[in-house]
Coordinates of C-alpha atoms in Angstrom, one line a residue:
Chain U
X401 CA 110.2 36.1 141.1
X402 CA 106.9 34.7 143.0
X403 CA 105.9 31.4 142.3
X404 CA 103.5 31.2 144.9
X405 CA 100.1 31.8 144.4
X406 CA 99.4 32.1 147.7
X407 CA 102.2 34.5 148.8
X408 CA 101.6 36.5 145.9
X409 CA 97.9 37.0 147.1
X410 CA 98.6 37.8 150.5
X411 CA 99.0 41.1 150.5
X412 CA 95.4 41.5 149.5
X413 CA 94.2 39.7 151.9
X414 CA 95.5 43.0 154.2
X415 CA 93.5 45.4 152.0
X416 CA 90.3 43.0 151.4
X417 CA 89.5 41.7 154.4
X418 CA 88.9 45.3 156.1
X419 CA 87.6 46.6 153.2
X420 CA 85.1 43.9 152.5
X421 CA 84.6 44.2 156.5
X422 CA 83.5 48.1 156.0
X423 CA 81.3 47.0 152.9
X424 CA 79.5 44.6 155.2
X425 CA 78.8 47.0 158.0
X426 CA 77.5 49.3 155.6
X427 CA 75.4 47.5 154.0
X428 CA 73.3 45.5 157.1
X429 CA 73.8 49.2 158.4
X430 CA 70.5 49.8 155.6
X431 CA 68.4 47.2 157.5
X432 CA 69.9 44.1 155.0
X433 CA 70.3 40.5 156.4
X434 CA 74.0 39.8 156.5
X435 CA 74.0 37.1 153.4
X436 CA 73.5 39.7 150.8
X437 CA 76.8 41.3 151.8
X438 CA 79.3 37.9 150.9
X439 CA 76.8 37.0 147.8
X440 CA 77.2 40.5 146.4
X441 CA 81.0 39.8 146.7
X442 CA 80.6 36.4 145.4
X443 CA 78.5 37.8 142.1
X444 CA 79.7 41.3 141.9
X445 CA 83.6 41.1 143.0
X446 CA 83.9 44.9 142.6
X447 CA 85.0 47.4 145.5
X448 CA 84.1 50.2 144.4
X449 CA 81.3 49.1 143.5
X450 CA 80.0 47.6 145.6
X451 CA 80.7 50.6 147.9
X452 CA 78.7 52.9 145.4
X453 CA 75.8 50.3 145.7
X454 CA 75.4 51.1 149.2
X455 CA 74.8 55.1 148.5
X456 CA 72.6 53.9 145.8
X457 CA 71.0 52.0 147.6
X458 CA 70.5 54.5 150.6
X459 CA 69.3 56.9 148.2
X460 CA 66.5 54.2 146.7
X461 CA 68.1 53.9 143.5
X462 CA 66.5 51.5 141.0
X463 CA 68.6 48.5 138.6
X464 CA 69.4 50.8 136.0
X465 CA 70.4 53.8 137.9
X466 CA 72.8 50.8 139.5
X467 CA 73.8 49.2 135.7
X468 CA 74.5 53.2 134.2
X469 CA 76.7 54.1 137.2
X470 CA 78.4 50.8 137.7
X471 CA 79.4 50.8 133.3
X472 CA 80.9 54.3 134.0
X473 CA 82.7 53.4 137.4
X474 CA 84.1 50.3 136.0
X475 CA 85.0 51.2 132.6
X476 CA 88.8 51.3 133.2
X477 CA 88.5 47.2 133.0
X478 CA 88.7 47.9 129.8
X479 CA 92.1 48.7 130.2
X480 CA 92.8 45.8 132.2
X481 CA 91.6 43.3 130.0
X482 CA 93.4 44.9 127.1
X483 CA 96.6 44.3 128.5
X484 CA 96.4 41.1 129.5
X485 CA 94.5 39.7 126.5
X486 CA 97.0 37.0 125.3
X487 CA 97.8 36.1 128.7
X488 CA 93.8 35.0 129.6
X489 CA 93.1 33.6 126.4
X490 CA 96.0 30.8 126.8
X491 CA 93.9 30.3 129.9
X492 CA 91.3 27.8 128.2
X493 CA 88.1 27.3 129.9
X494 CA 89.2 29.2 133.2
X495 CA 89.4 32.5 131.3
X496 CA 86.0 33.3 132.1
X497 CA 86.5 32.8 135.9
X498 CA 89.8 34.8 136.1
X499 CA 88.4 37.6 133.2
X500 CA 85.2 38.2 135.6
X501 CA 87.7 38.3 138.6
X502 CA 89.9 40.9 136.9
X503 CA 89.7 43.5 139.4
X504 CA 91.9 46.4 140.3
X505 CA 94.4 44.2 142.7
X506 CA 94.1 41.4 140.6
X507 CA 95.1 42.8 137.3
X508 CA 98.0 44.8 139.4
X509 CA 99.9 41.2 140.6
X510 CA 99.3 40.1 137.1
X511 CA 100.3 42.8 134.8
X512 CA 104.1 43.5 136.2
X513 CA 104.7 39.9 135.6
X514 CA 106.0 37.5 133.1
X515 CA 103.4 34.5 132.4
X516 CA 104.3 31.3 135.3
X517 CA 105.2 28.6 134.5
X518 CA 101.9 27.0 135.4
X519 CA 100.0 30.2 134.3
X520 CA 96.9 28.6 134.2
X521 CA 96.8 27.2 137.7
X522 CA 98.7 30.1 139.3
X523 CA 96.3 32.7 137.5
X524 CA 93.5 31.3 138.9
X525 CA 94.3 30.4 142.4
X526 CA 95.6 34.1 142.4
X527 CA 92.0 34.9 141.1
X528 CA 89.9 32.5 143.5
X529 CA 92.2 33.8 146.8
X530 CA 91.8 37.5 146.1
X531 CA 87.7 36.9 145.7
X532 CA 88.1 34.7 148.6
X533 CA 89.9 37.5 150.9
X534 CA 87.0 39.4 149.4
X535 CA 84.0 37.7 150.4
X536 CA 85.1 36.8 153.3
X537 CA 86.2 40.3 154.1
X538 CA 82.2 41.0 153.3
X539 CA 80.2 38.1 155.7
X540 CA 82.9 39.4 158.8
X541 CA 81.7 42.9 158.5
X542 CA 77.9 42.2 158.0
X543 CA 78.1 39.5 161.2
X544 CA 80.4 41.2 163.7
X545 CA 79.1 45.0 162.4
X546 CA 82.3 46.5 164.1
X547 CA 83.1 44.3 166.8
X548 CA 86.4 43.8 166.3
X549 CA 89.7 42.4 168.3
X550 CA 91.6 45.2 167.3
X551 CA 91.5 48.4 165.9
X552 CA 92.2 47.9 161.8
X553 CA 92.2 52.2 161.0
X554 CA 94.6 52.5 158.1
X555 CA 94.7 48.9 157.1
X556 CA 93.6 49.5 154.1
X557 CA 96.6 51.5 153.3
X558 CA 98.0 48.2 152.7
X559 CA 96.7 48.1 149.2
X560 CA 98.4 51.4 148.3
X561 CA 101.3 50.5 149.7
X562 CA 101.1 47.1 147.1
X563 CA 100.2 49.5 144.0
X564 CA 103.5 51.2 145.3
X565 CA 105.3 48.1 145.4
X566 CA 103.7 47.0 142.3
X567 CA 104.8 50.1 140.4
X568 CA 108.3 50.2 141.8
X569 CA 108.8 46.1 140.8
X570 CA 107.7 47.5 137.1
X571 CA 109.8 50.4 137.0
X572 CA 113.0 48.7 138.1
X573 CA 112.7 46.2 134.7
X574 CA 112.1 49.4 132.4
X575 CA 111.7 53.0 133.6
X576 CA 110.5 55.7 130.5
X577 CA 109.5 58.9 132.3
X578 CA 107.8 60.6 129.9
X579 CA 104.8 58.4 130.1
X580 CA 104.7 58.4 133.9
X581 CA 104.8 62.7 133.9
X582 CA 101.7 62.4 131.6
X583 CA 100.3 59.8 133.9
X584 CA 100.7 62.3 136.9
X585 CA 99.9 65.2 134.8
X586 CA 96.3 63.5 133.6
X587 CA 95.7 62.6 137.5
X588 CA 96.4 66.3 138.6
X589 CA 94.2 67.6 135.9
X590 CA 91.4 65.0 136.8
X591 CA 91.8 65.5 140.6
X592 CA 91.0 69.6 139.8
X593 CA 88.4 69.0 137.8
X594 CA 86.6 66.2 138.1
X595 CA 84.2 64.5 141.0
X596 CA 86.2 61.2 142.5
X597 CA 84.2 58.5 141.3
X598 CA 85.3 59.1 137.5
X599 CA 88.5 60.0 138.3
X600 CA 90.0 56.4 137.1
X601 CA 88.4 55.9 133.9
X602 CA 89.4 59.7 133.3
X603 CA 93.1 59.4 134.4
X604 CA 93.6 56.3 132.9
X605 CA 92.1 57.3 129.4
X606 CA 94.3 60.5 129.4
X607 CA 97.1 58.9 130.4
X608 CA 96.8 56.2 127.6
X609 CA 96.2 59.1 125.2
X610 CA 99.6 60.5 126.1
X611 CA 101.0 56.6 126.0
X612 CA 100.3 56.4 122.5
X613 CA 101.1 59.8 120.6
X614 CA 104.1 59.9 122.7
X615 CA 106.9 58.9 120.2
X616 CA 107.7 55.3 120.2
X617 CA 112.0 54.8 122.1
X618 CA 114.4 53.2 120.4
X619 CA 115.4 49.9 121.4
X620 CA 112.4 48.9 123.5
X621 CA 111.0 45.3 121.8
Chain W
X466 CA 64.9 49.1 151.7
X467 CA 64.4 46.7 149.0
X468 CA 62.6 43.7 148.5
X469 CA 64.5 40.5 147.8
X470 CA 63.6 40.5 143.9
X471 CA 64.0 43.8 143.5
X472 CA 67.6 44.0 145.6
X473 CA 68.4 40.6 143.2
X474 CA 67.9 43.2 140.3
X475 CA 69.8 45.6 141.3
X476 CA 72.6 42.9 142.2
X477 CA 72.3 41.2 138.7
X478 CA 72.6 45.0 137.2
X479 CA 75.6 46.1 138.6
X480 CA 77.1 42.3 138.0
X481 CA 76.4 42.8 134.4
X482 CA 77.6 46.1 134.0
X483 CA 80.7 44.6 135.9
X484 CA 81.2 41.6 133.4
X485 CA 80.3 43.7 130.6
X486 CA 83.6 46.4 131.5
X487 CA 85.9 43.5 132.0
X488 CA 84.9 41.1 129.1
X489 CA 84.9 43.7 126.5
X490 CA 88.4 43.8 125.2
X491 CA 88.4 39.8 124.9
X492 CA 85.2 40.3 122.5
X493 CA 86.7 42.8 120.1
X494 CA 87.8 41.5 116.7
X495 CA 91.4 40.5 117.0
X496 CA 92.1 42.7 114.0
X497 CA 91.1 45.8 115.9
X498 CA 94.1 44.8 118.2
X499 CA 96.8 44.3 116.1
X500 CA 98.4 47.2 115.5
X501 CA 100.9 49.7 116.8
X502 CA 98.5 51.4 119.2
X503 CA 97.4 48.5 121.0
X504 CA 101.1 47.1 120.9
X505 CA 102.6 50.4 122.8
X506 CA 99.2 50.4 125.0
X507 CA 99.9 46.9 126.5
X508 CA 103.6 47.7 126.9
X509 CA 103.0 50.6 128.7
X510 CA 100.1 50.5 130.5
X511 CA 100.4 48.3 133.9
X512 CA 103.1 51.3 135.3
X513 CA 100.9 53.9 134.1
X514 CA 97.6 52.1 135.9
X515 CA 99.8 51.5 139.0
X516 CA 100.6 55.0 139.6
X517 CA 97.5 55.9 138.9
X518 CA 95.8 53.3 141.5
X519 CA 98.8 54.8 144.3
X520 CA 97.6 58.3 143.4
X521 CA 93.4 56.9 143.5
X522 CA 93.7 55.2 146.6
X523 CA 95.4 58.6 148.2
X524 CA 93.0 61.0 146.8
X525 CA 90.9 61.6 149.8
X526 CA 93.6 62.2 152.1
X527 CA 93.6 65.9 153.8
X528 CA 96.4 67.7 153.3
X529 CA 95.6 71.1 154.0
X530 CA 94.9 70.6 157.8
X531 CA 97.2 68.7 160.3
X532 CA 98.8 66.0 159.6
X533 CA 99.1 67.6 156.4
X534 CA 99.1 64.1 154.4
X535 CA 102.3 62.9 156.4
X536 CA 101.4 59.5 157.4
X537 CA 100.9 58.7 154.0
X538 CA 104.0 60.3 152.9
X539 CA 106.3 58.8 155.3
X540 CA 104.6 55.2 155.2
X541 CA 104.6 55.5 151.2
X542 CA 108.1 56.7 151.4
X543 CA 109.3 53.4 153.8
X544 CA 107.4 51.1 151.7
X545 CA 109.2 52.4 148.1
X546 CA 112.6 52.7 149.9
X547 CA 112.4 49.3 151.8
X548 CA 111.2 47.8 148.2
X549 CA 114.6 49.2 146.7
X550 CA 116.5 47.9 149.4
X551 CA 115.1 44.5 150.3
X552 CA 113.2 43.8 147.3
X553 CA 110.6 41.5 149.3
X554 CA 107.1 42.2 148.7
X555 CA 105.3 41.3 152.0
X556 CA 108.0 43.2 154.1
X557 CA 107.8 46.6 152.5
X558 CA 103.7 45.9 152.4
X559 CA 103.5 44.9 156.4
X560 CA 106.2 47.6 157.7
X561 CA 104.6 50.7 155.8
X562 CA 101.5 49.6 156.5
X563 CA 102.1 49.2 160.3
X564 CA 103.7 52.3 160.3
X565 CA 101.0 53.8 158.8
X566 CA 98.6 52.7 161.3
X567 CA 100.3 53.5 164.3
X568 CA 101.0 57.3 162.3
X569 CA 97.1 56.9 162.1
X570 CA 95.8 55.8 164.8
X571 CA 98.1 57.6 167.7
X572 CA 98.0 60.9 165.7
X573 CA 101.5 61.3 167.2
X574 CA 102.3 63.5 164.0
X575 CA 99.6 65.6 164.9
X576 CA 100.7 65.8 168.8
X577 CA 104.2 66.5 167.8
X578 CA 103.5 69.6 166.1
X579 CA 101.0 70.7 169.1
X580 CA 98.1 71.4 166.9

């Protein structure tokens, strides 16, 4: 069990960093002075978002083209927030900080795991380091626009590799297959038919379908 | 490209349509919430959303050309067996990912197969 807030948050830091590094070259790539990429991920704190602003952006999109498609893309929060309701609301005042940092890798250390001791501390130092790998991640790649020390190809595998580890911490404390096979079933069926961007909100609505008209096991609490 | 108080627009939308996604659930009546549905959702969701991030953040790889996907089987495979085994976090994270970089980078899996 991590107690660490810090440790917990590290492997993030693996995924962010380059990812927020790719965001900035993108976006100073369109002509943009370097600040706006590390306060987008100080106000925005969303990936894929953020990556989708810089093809909307490219194309000359205008606010609402940018509110429309950002509501659909990160609609699966949703899902996020739903789960760990009674674990933010015990948060008092911070709530609203760690709710509007709930992303993707956020939500994924949080959910596996039993409140901590000191929740409210440990949820939001969790919360403020992940942002933190983030925006920082975002002013690198805007100043050094691909200058880099070494060459970081693939290091953003290291946040599929901590959904992996995520899932495999989750499924060692209680394993029912049946919603997992419709979780891969609804991603196969999304992945044929639909284009990438929506494939989350998709998936994950399917798969929750199948969560809840599957029949309720015996002995779970 | 965009003027300043234009871009700020654009940044303010798509940080509104952001807060709007993840406050929602908090803002729905709490009787909405107590039930069965809700109850099996938040027991079963976070493994279901996990695999579902693994299989999202692999989408894109190729797997009908060389390396046919490999890397990321292999490195996936390290990291999930190393998990069982060792159980510690940042070792299965940092070994599978530096294996997948060097898979990556070298192409060695591509080499080996002399394609």
């Amino acid at each position: 069990m991590k107690t660490n807030a810090l440790e917990t948050s590290l492997p993030v830091a693996f995924g962010y960093i380059p990812l927020g590094m790719a965001f900035g070259v993108l976006l100073v790539g369109l002509g943009y002075d370097w600040w706006w990429a590390p306060l987008m991920g100080v106000v925005i704190f969303a990936g894929s978002a953020q990556f989708l602003a810089v093809s909307l952006l490219a194309a000359g999109a205008g606010a609402l083209d940018a509110f429309v498609a950002t509501l659909l893309l990160n609609l699966r929060h949703v899902f996020y927030g739903l789960t760990v309701l009674d674990r933010y609301r015990a948060l008092g005042w911070g709530r609203y900080y760690a709710i509007f940092g709930l992303t993707d890798e956020t939500f994924s250390l949080l959910a596996g795991s039993p409140p901590h001791a000191h929740d409210r501390r440990y949820v939001l130092s969790v919360t403020v380091l992940n942002q933190s790998w983030w925006v920082l991640g975002c002013a690198l790649g805007a100043l050094a626009g691909g200058v880099l020390p070494f060459r970081t190809e693939g290091l953003a595998f290291s946040l599929t590799a901590l959904f992996a580890v995520l899932l495999v911490e989750q499924l060692l404390k209680s394993f029912r297959p049946a919603p997992l096979l419709g979780a891969l079933a609804s991603a196969g069926l999304c992945l044929a038919v639909l284009p990438g961007k929506y494939f989350l909100i998709a998936s994950i609505s399917l798969a929750a379908l199948v969560l809840v008209i599957l029949p309720v096991p015996r002995g779970t609490k | 490209m965009k003027e300043p108080l234009e871009l700020i627009g654009f940044i303010l939308a798509m940080a509104g349509a952001t807060v709007l996604t993840r406050f929602l659930p908090f803002w729905l009546p709490g009787k909405w919430l107590d039930n069965s549905f809700v109850r099996t959702l938040k027991e079963g969701l976070p493994a279901v959303i996990l695999l579902l991030l693994v299989v999202y953040s692999l989408k894109d790889t190729p797997v009908t050309a060389a390396p046919w996907g490999l890397p990321e089987a292999l490195a996936l495979g390290l990291v999930v067996a190393l998990h069982l085994w060792k159980r510690n976090a940042l070792l299965s994270i940092g070994v599978g990912t530096a294996l997948y970089m060097v898979l990556f980078q070298t192409g060695v899996l591509t080499s080996v197969w002399g394609l």
